[in-house]
């Protein structure tokens, strides 16, 4: 028996969760198919998911198809929860992308498809809802070929689309697509000796290499086409691989809290075997944790095991400090971020009866499950900010805090999450016992701009042996932390910071006495001085604030273009290309992230409800309109030396 870790992905409301229910029912795991509308589905376990009828958190269920054990992962479809999908993609062996036969290829479908292609994840497509009124499977198939990929192989046709009796009629089509990647098949095609077995072998080989993508048609509600899809999953997608005898290596893609508050990590093991009571390093810091319990997914249920081997997905207990995205054991080659980071931010406002400390603890718990929430706590104002993808995510955070933690909260207005980049080169230094430096440390830093997207690099222009390594580490860690808030309060990125000067006083002690801190440098001295030096270097370099920009694509009736363009211009959207296709027009361009929600709300009224909007983060652009946005600081404010030293050392330098 072999394993397959399968992801179900789609635009919101395309029928992913309903398909999951149908697959579990077909495999005999459940006796009755749950309903999204009734809130009785197996994978939507959160009360909020059941009430709203959308998937928010990924869920894992298992079923067997003949000799294949499938770990099926149901993922969110709403764009605001794209980070949840991002984490799942890294643990998949194959995927099923669901497209509605009524709505067709939508914005989120294209976003997901681009990522599946970039990661070369073998993917089957299911055109779902062929029984729904308005279903046009042939039109959707053409749209898939035009808007997603031409490398598709229809696995049959539909009889009676748009009716309750709609059926899927199997039969492999588009043989020429398969011949494009297989010389033997091309020769057989020319010589007219192609048979069903040869086609099936070519289809399986090319699907597993993500060269072609079989397209099935069906209905998760009636079950039409689902048996054929299950056969495709078993025969066409690759099995999970990995050496159970190799070094332990895995990835944590989800974390939650158990009934007693204990942390539970969901992990895919790519290599080795992990057992209860084993100690395993994890995360960038390579902290170690001891596994206290293991549960695997098998036959539709969770089963406790003493070990978990390569290829499997497991729930692990005992790794208290583990976070989503952490590597277990040997690090693997990272794919990097698949989707853009959040580009919006809002302040969480506690209600009249909500304790601020309880709120901060609850938000910390939520951030453990979704690191991209990225909490930012302001001690001075006693405020906590969270980063977001959109307004729906804000509603979900509010409802989750109310239902799971009993906390009533509101939010301030959502604002764009800007960044800062150095405008030039700046350098500063402070020396021990000079220039009113109250710290027993010498630190000199130079800040240079770097190419966009390069992040932050730390370099040395001093000998590594010039002082203890712990002091170098303290400087580097503090540099990276301090760059979280630049001259305007935004994160500083795309720069190189170089340590140009360093110095310390060696450990001092007196005969028959202990360590004399007043005459000895410590890590605290370097952590205290570095922000002052770095901020001064930034002042001399200067920084520029950049706002997040989204690329957009809007398709609408051509006769609405006259009403649409002035509104786009007023909201600072800049169309770059305009294309007319018959009675439809397509505009593509860029728009500030802060304006996207407003455009989404106004589009239906401007286009008679026929407009299709697609957008996603594209780049950061210099703020060129109005006042440059500033962000309140939440640190000890090294921009004000006197205030900073009062906060850090309780004494005034100078």
XYZ file of C-alpha atoms in Angstrom:
654
model
C 0.000 0.000 0.000
C 1.400 3.419 -0.903
C 0.613 6.916 0.371
C -0.586 10.029 -1.403
C -0.848 13.450 0.243
C -3.503 15.204 -1.816
C -4.625 18.828 -1.692
C -8.074 20.063 -2.717
C -7.833 23.657 -3.948
C -10.282 26.073 -5.560
C -11.814 29.501 -5.642
C -14.269 30.086 -2.814
C -17.637 28.340 -3.294
C -16.436 26.100 -6.135
C -17.341 23.008 -4.100
C -14.097 21.853 -2.455
C -15.577 20.883 0.881
C -18.575 19.209 -0.776
C -16.157 17.218 -2.937
C -14.251 16.155 0.179
C -17.497 14.896 1.724
C -18.337 12.974 -1.453
C -14.874 11.378 -1.600
C -15.124 10.273 2.045
C -18.586 8.846 1.424
C -17.456 7.008 -1.715
C -14.556 5.489 0.227
C -16.886 4.331 3.022
C -15.392 6.617 5.672
C -18.699 8.390 6.415
C -22.242 7.052 6.132
C -23.898 10.364 5.350
C -22.631 13.259 3.259
C -22.372 16.465 5.252
C -23.727 19.776 4.002
C -21.827 23.073 3.911
C -25.126 24.976 4.236
C -26.174 22.876 7.235
C -22.714 23.118 8.842
C -22.354 19.336 9.078
C -19.204 18.739 7.042
C -16.338 16.626 8.343
C -13.501 19.083 7.615
C -15.075 22.422 8.604
C -14.708 21.890 12.341
C -14.657 25.507 13.506
C -18.023 26.948 14.556
C -17.256 29.990 12.431
C -16.632 27.802 9.369
C -19.942 26.025 9.853
C -21.846 29.283 10.313
C -20.331 31.140 7.375
C -20.108 28.144 5.053
C -16.456 28.784 4.149
C -13.223 26.972 4.940
C -10.825 29.002 7.093
C -8.354 26.413 8.378
C -6.921 23.521 6.423
C -8.068 20.096 7.602
C -6.679 16.594 7.072
C -8.777 13.459 6.580
C -7.771 10.031 5.328
C -9.360 7.362 3.153
C -8.256 4.286 1.211
C -8.696 3.628 -2.509
C -7.764 0.005 -3.175
C -4.033 -0.126 -2.355
C -3.603 3.650 -1.928
C -3.991 5.532 1.357
C -4.921 9.147 0.623
C -4.302 11.910 3.151
C -6.690 14.545 1.836
C -6.170 18.181 2.800
C -9.126 20.547 2.379
C -7.851 24.123 2.026
C -9.513 27.556 2.237
C -10.676 29.168 -0.998
C -11.131 32.788 0.077
C -8.187 35.075 -0.883
C -7.923 36.393 2.691
C -6.771 32.939 3.833
C -4.218 32.372 1.101
C -1.471 31.965 3.727
C -3.198 28.796 4.907
C -3.044 27.422 1.359
C 0.594 28.480 1.068
C 1.657 26.273 3.942
C -0.178 23.239 2.583
C 1.368 23.380 -0.884
C 4.794 22.508 0.469
C 3.620 19.098 1.759
C 1.604 17.870 -1.240
C 2.344 15.026 -3.646
C -0.545 16.000 -5.914
C -3.579 18.249 -6.110
C -7.130 18.482 -7.424
C -8.069 21.979 -8.575
C -11.846 22.453 -8.557
C -13.491 24.823 -11.041
C -17.213 25.585 -11.039
C -19.084 24.668 -14.242
C -21.259 27.734 -13.621
C -18.842 30.489 -12.532
C -15.857 29.071 -14.444
C -12.230 30.195 -14.041
C -12.089 32.934 -11.408
C -9.426 35.204 -9.983
C -8.350 32.894 -7.183
C -8.290 29.943 -9.587
C -5.587 31.720 -11.593
C -3.565 32.603 -8.490
C -3.602 28.997 -7.295
C -2.828 27.641 -10.746
C 0.250 29.816 -11.193
C 1.628 28.539 -7.902
C 0.869 24.886 -8.661
C 2.690 25.307 -11.959
C 5.667 27.062 -10.390
C 6.086 24.247 -7.867
C 5.394 21.600 -10.544
C 2.785 19.856 -8.405
C 0.970 17.159 -10.432
C -2.620 18.382 -10.716
C -5.969 17.007 -11.843
C -8.803 19.448 -12.596
C -12.451 18.841 -11.781
C -15.145 20.939 -13.434
C -17.726 20.662 -10.651
C -21.449 21.455 -10.475
C -22.352 20.071 -13.916
C -25.849 19.472 -12.514
C -26.432 23.134 -11.677
C -28.644 25.371 -13.801
C -26.385 27.496 -15.985
C -23.602 24.895 -16.115
C -21.584 25.163 -19.323
C -18.783 22.608 -19.081
C -17.634 23.057 -22.699
C -17.257 26.802 -22.214
C -15.373 26.270 -18.940
C -13.048 23.769 -20.653
C -12.203 26.392 -23.275
C -11.612 28.969 -20.527
C -9.220 26.586 -18.759
C -7.280 26.206 -22.003
C -7.188 29.976 -22.564
C -6.699 31.303 -19.023
C -4.806 28.518 -17.239
C -2.962 26.136 -19.578
C -3.306 24.537 -22.983
C -1.714 21.312 -21.669
C -5.036 19.759 -20.655
C -6.456 16.342 -21.453
C -10.266 16.078 -21.221
C -11.099 12.743 -19.617
C -14.607 12.606 -21.082
C -17.698 14.611 -21.927
C -20.922 15.638 -20.176
C -24.397 14.443 -21.054
C -27.311 16.661 -19.951
C -25.375 19.558 -18.357
C -27.439 21.880 -16.183
C -29.869 19.157 -15.108
C -30.078 16.865 -12.106
C -29.478 13.922 -14.474
C -26.164 15.294 -15.807
C -23.686 12.437 -16.363
C -19.972 12.134 -17.024
C -19.092 9.977 -20.048
C -15.442 8.803 -19.772
C -13.074 8.892 -22.745
C -9.547 10.307 -23.105
C -9.333 13.223 -25.544
C -6.644 15.629 -26.816
C -4.190 12.887 -27.830
C -2.062 15.487 -29.609
C -1.251 17.148 -26.270
C 0.209 13.870 -25.001
C 2.148 13.363 -28.248
C 3.835 16.758 -27.790
C 5.818 15.309 -24.863
C 6.293 11.699 -26.015
C 8.143 10.788 -29.217
C 7.121 7.124 -28.976
C 3.466 8.108 -28.746
C 3.917 10.512 -31.667
C 5.399 7.717 -33.780
C 2.572 5.373 -32.809
C 0.082 8.109 -33.691
C 1.600 8.566 -37.161
C 1.679 4.799 -37.707
C -1.914 4.447 -36.454
C -1.045 1.937 -33.747
C -2.200 3.919 -30.693
C -4.206 1.841 -28.205
C -5.846 2.574 -24.850
C -2.986 1.081 -22.798
C -0.371 3.191 -24.541
C -2.456 6.337 -23.998
C -3.006 5.523 -20.342
C 0.716 4.931 -19.696
C 1.656 8.176 -21.439
C -1.034 10.061 -19.539
C 0.136 8.722 -16.172
C 3.817 9.463 -16.861
C 3.176 13.013 -18.064
C 0.691 13.819 -15.306
C 3.193 12.767 -12.648
C 5.736 15.127 -14.195
C 3.154 17.965 -14.260
C 3.512 18.180 -18.059
C -0.197 17.656 -18.721
C -3.307 17.954 -16.581
C -6.334 15.647 -16.928
C -9.712 17.402 -16.711
C -12.703 15.567 -15.222
C -16.330 16.705 -15.064
C -18.734 15.921 -12.271
C -20.920 16.938 -9.368
C -20.003 16.616 -5.719
C -23.736 16.787 -4.918
C -24.989 13.969 -7.166
C -21.734 11.998 -7.308
C -21.517 12.139 -11.105
C -17.918 11.769 -12.285
C -16.540 11.212 -8.778
C -15.705 7.474 -9.255
C -13.700 8.385 -12.374
C -11.915 11.162 -10.464
C -11.014 8.713 -7.686
C -9.592 6.332 -10.287
C -7.536 9.214 -11.679
C -6.207 10.063 -8.232
C -5.150 6.447 -7.713
C -3.640 5.825 -11.152
C -2.287 9.181 -12.318
C -0.842 10.988 -9.291
C 2.550 10.054 -7.787
C 2.938 8.269 -4.465
C 4.634 9.949 -1.521
C 8.336 9.205 -1.506
C 11.046 9.417 1.145
C 13.587 7.144 2.801
C 12.356 5.934 6.217
C 15.947 4.988 7.052
C 17.331 8.434 6.258
C 17.824 11.413 8.567
C 14.636 12.878 10.031
C 13.359 15.808 7.958
C 9.863 17.271 7.958
C 7.817 20.460 7.775
C 5.167 21.826 10.157
C 2.258 23.223 8.111
C -0.342 23.736 10.833
C -0.456 24.214 14.613
C -3.331 24.224 17.054
C -4.031 23.923 20.762
C -5.509 20.767 22.289
C -8.254 20.638 24.938
C -5.732 21.124 27.746
C -3.995 24.013 25.976
C -1.121 21.867 24.735
C 0.387 22.646 21.354
C -0.243 20.154 18.549
C 1.830 20.348 15.359
C 0.737 18.946 11.986
C 3.827 17.855 10.059
C 4.729 16.084 6.823
C 7.754 13.812 7.183
C 9.892 13.745 4.031
C 12.682 11.534 5.346
C 13.503 9.285 8.295
C 11.328 7.908 11.073
C 10.254 9.842 14.163
C 9.212 8.086 17.355
C 7.631 8.909 20.662
C 10.286 10.096 23.147
C 12.616 11.095 20.283
C 14.276 14.491 20.567
C 14.183 16.551 17.371
C 15.590 20.015 16.513
C 13.228 22.490 14.828
C 13.036 26.048 13.541
C 15.770 28.515 12.669
C 17.083 28.514 16.235
C 17.339 24.696 16.115
C 15.682 24.409 19.509
C 15.046 20.835 20.569
C 11.813 19.242 21.698
C 10.854 15.758 22.823
C 7.931 14.130 21.034
C 5.472 12.891 23.655
C 2.752 11.480 21.375
C 2.120 10.798 17.683
C -1.141 10.453 15.789
C -1.473 9.547 12.096
C -4.428 9.722 9.734
C -5.665 6.319 8.650
C -9.006 5.047 7.332
C -10.853 8.264 8.047
C -9.762 8.426 11.687
C -6.781 9.436 13.751
C -4.773 6.581 15.227
C -2.078 6.823 17.889
C 1.270 5.364 16.835
C 4.682 4.929 18.406
C 6.423 6.062 15.191
C 5.746 7.924 11.962
C 7.787 7.248 8.817
C 8.720 9.265 5.712
C 5.781 10.125 3.465
C 3.155 10.397 6.193
C 1.390 13.363 7.741
C 1.191 13.215 11.536
C 0.059 15.196 14.559
C 2.879 15.637 17.066
C 2.658 16.526 20.758
C 5.465 17.802 22.959
C 7.102 20.428 20.713
C 6.052 23.410 22.816
C 7.995 26.090 20.955
C 7.323 24.905 17.403
C 5.789 27.334 14.898
C 4.058 26.959 11.569
C 6.659 26.727 8.805
C 9.374 25.231 11.019
C 11.560 22.443 9.677
C 11.881 19.323 11.823
C 15.285 17.643 11.857
C 17.454 18.164 8.760
C 16.518 21.365 6.880
C 15.189 20.900 3.349
C 15.657 23.160 0.357
C 13.049 25.859 0.866
C 10.706 26.883 -1.928
C 10.431 30.339 -0.413
C 7.182 32.200 -0.080
C 4.595 31.152 -2.651
C 2.195 34.024 -2.091
C 2.752 37.670 -1.259
C 2.831 38.757 2.401
C -0.101 40.683 3.902
C -0.212 44.305 2.769
C -2.721 45.689 5.298
C -2.657 46.386 9.024
C -5.174 47.294 11.708
C -5.153 47.971 15.451
C -7.230 45.613 17.605
C -9.336 47.624 20.064
C -10.519 45.792 23.223
C -14.186 46.177 24.155
C -15.352 47.716 27.446
C -15.113 44.463 29.413
C -12.069 42.987 27.635
C -8.838 42.705 29.592
C -5.851 43.907 27.542
C -3.558 41.158 28.854
C -6.084 38.443 27.994
C -6.438 39.937 24.530
C -2.692 39.932 23.955
C -2.464 36.293 25.057
C -5.319 35.308 22.740
C -3.756 37.143 19.784
C -0.454 35.413 20.520
C -2.257 32.066 20.319
C -3.752 33.059 16.948
C -0.332 34.134 15.674
C 1.028 30.691 16.558
C -1.482 29.232 14.095
C -0.860 31.913 11.458
C 2.569 33.612 11.675
C 1.609 36.084 8.937
C -0.777 37.767 11.388
C 2.484 39.285 12.669
C 1.533 40.843 15.978
C 3.030 44.218 16.805
C 2.570 45.368 20.399
C 3.023 48.995 21.456
C 3.898 49.045 25.163
C 3.544 52.817 25.441
C 0.031 52.999 23.973
C -0.919 49.476 25.081
C -2.063 48.674 21.542
C -1.656 45.565 19.410
C -1.681 45.629 15.611
C -2.228 42.662 13.296
C -1.374 42.335 9.611
C -4.089 41.155 7.228
C -4.888 40.168 3.659
C -8.388 41.661 3.654
C -11.560 42.674 5.421
C -13.008 39.152 5.655
C -9.952 38.020 7.596
C -10.572 40.877 10.049
C -14.125 39.656 10.608
C -12.845 36.125 11.205
C -10.268 37.304 13.766
C -13.032 39.220 15.571
C -15.390 36.226 15.599
C -12.638 33.805 16.658
C -11.674 35.994 19.615
C -15.337 36.140 20.668
C -16.134 32.435 20.269
C -12.898 30.770 21.385
C -11.681 33.256 23.982
C -14.819 35.147 25.030
C -13.253 38.498 24.108
C -15.165 41.402 22.589
C -12.996 43.474 20.224
C -13.278 46.047 17.479
C -10.798 47.407 14.953
C -9.518 50.724 13.770
C -9.500 51.578 10.096
C -7.400 49.208 7.989
C -4.255 50.905 6.649
C -1.643 49.821 4.096
C 1.479 48.154 5.459
C 4.304 50.233 4.003
C 8.060 49.645 4.014
C 11.138 51.881 4.074
C 14.255 51.602 1.943
C 17.522 53.535 2.414
C 17.824 56.441 0.005
C 21.634 56.459 0.154
C 24.585 55.398 2.287
C 24.976 56.394 5.918
C 27.545 55.567 8.593
C 27.802 56.117 12.348
C 29.881 54.860 15.271
C 30.110 55.199 19.053
C 33.139 54.262 21.140
C 33.553 53.094 24.720
C 33.744 55.991 27.175
C 33.566 58.594 24.398
C 30.817 60.951 23.210
C 28.637 60.260 26.241
C 28.321 56.588 25.344
C 26.931 54.953 28.515
C 27.512 51.394 27.262
C 30.687 49.338 27.583
C 30.717 48.659 23.851
C 32.076 50.099 20.610
C 29.836 49.741 17.564
C 30.180 51.246 14.090
C 27.655 50.532 11.344
C 27.247 51.460 7.700
C 23.931 51.179 5.861
C 23.916 50.745 2.070
C 20.908 50.370 -0.220
C 20.463 46.972 -1.900
C 18.341 45.765 -4.839
C 14.578 45.626 -4.343
C 13.484 42.282 -2.958
C 16.905 41.366 -1.555
C 15.911 41.794 2.090
C 18.482 42.571 4.784
C 22.107 41.409 4.725
C 24.584 41.766 7.611
C 28.310 41.986 6.841
C 31.569 42.367 8.786
C 34.450 44.743 8.050
C 36.201 43.749 11.276
C 38.001 40.554 12.203
C 35.716 37.854 13.543
C 38.196 37.264 16.350
C 38.151 40.913 17.422
C 35.658 40.123 20.180
C 33.634 37.152 21.460
C 31.182 35.703 18.950
C 28.273 36.295 21.352
C 28.819 40.052 20.991
C 28.772 39.839 17.177
C 25.582 37.846 17.424
C 24.049 40.422 19.772
C 24.810 43.198 17.268
C 23.400 41.301 14.286
C 20.224 40.243 16.094
C 19.652 43.792 17.342
C 20.253 45.250 13.875
C 17.568 43.012 12.403
C 15.172 43.812 15.250
C 15.780 47.571 15.039
C 15.171 47.587 11.271
C 11.602 46.587 12.073
C 10.946 50.317 12.592
C 12.701 52.888 10.436
C 12.707 56.667 10.506
C 8.988 56.758 9.627
C 8.152 53.714 11.768
C 7.949 51.161 8.926
C 10.085 48.066 8.434
C 13.371 48.853 6.681
C 14.360 46.351 4.007
C 16.505 45.923 0.900
C 19.706 47.077 2.529
C 23.131 45.871 3.639
C 24.300 46.708 7.150
C 28.048 46.431 7.721
C 29.785 46.343 11.109
C 32.710 48.757 10.644
C 33.944 49.174 14.250
C 33.770 47.010 17.329
C 35.329 46.918 20.765
C 34.705 45.635 24.271
C 36.174 45.478 27.749
C 37.206 41.948 28.740
C 35.686 40.242 31.740
C 36.995 41.817 34.955
C 37.148 40.302 38.429
C 38.981 41.068 41.649
C 40.893 38.664 43.806
C 38.591 36.648 46.049
C 35.635 38.506 44.561
C 33.136 37.858 41.809
C 32.595 39.241 38.353
C 32.695 43.070 38.169
C 30.028 44.089 35.647
C 30.860 47.778 35.926
C 34.213 47.053 34.255
C 33.151 44.237 31.872
C 31.216 44.304 28.604
C 28.121 42.134 28.298
C 25.700 41.332 25.510
C 23.302 43.869 27.009
C 25.799 46.658 26.241
C 25.830 45.755 22.540
C 22.068 45.304 22.429
C 21.622 48.697 24.067
C 24.065 50.647 21.878
C 23.323 49.140 18.464
C 19.883 50.819 17.950
C 21.358 54.288 18.591
C 24.177 53.741 16.082
C 21.954 52.129 13.464
C 19.291 54.842 13.617
C 21.963 57.528 13.266
C 23.353 55.727 10.206
C 19.826 55.573 8.788
C 19.377 59.305 9.442
C 22.507 60.052 7.432
C 21.448 57.682 4.646
C 17.854 58.848 4.625
C 14.947 56.536 3.941
C 12.017 56.606 1.562
C 8.569 55.166 2.312
C 7.058 52.750 -0.214
C 3.410 51.671 -0.301
C 2.157 48.232 -1.443
C 0.763 48.132 -4.970
C -1.548 45.451 -6.349
C -1.700 44.383 -9.967
C -5.293 44.224 -11.127
C -7.255 42.750 -13.985
C -10.849 43.746 -14.545
C -13.064 42.298 -17.266
C -16.361 44.072 -17.868
C -18.887 44.918 -20.608
C -17.252 47.294 -23.094
C -20.076 49.839 -22.776
C -19.287 50.307 -19.053
C -15.731 51.461 -19.738
C -16.772 55.126 -19.704
C -18.098 54.822 -16.138
C -15.261 52.609 -14.959
C -12.218 54.635 -16.014
C -12.966 57.832 -14.013
C -13.518 55.797 -10.841
C -10.264 53.903 -11.377
C -8.442 57.208 -11.849
C -10.005 58.721 -8.716
C -8.791 55.736 -6.679
C -5.276 56.060 -8.167
C -5.553 52.900 -10.252
C -3.370 53.143 -13.348
C -4.499 50.992 -16.313
C -1.516 49.844 -18.374
C -3.230 47.758 -21.033
C -6.746 47.805 -22.463
C -8.021 44.985 -24.647
C -11.446 44.629 -26.258
C -12.870 41.186 -27.004
C -16.207 41.513 -28.728
C -18.554 43.154 -26.245
C -16.101 42.725 -23.344
C -13.108 44.807 -22.362
C -10.130 43.809 -20.202
C -8.121 46.358 -18.223
C -4.847 45.498 -16.494
C -2.770 47.798 -14.348
C -1.670 48.746 -10.827
C -3.571 50.147 -7.851
C -2.547 51.018 -4.258
C -3.422 48.184 -1.872
C -5.388 50.609 0.292
C -7.821 51.213 -2.593
C -8.525 47.588 -3.538
C -11.384 47.018 -1.099
C -13.159 50.178 -2.262
C -12.844 49.139 -5.892
C -14.156 45.655 -5.184
C -17.217 47.160 -3.511
C -17.962 49.622 -6.331
C -17.315 47.294 -9.275
C -20.735 45.537 -9.345
C -22.593 48.844 -9.519
C -20.319 50.199 -12.245
C -20.552 47.084 -14.432
C -24.189 45.999 -13.905
C -22.918 43.101 -11.820
C -21.021 41.649 -14.799
C -17.503 42.812 -13.894
C -14.794 40.298 -12.907
C -12.069 41.599 -10.612
C -8.706 39.957 -9.980
C -5.898 41.516 -7.962
C -2.854 40.574 -5.953
C 0.246 42.131 -4.459
C 2.786 43.079 -7.121
C 5.407 45.512 -5.832
C 6.133 48.458 -3.560
C 6.135 51.968 -5.064
C 7.364 55.256 -3.532
C 4.596 57.230 -1.864
C 3.998 60.085 -4.278
C 0.614 61.483 -3.212
C -0.252 63.418 -0.083
C 1.575 63.243 3.227
C 4.092 60.462 3.678
C 2.443 57.967 6.074
C 4.126 57.469 9.431
C 3.654 54.611 11.850
C 3.712 55.106 15.641
C 6.786 53.497 17.166
C 6.415 50.580 19.554
C 10.055 50.312 20.672
C 12.119 52.453 23.068
C 12.436 55.096 20.311
C 16.160 55.375 19.523
C 15.275 58.410 17.384
C 15.150 60.349 20.675
C 18.424 59.661 22.491
C 17.333 61.051 25.838
C 14.042 59.135 25.849
C 15.755 55.965 24.668
C 18.432 56.026 27.363
C 15.831 56.716 30.031
C 13.891 53.687 28.880
C 16.874 51.371 28.434
C 19.368 52.352 31.111
C 17.339 54.611 33.445
C 20.058 57.204 33.113
C 20.671 60.028 30.669
C 23.698 59.936 28.393
C 25.329 63.275 27.691
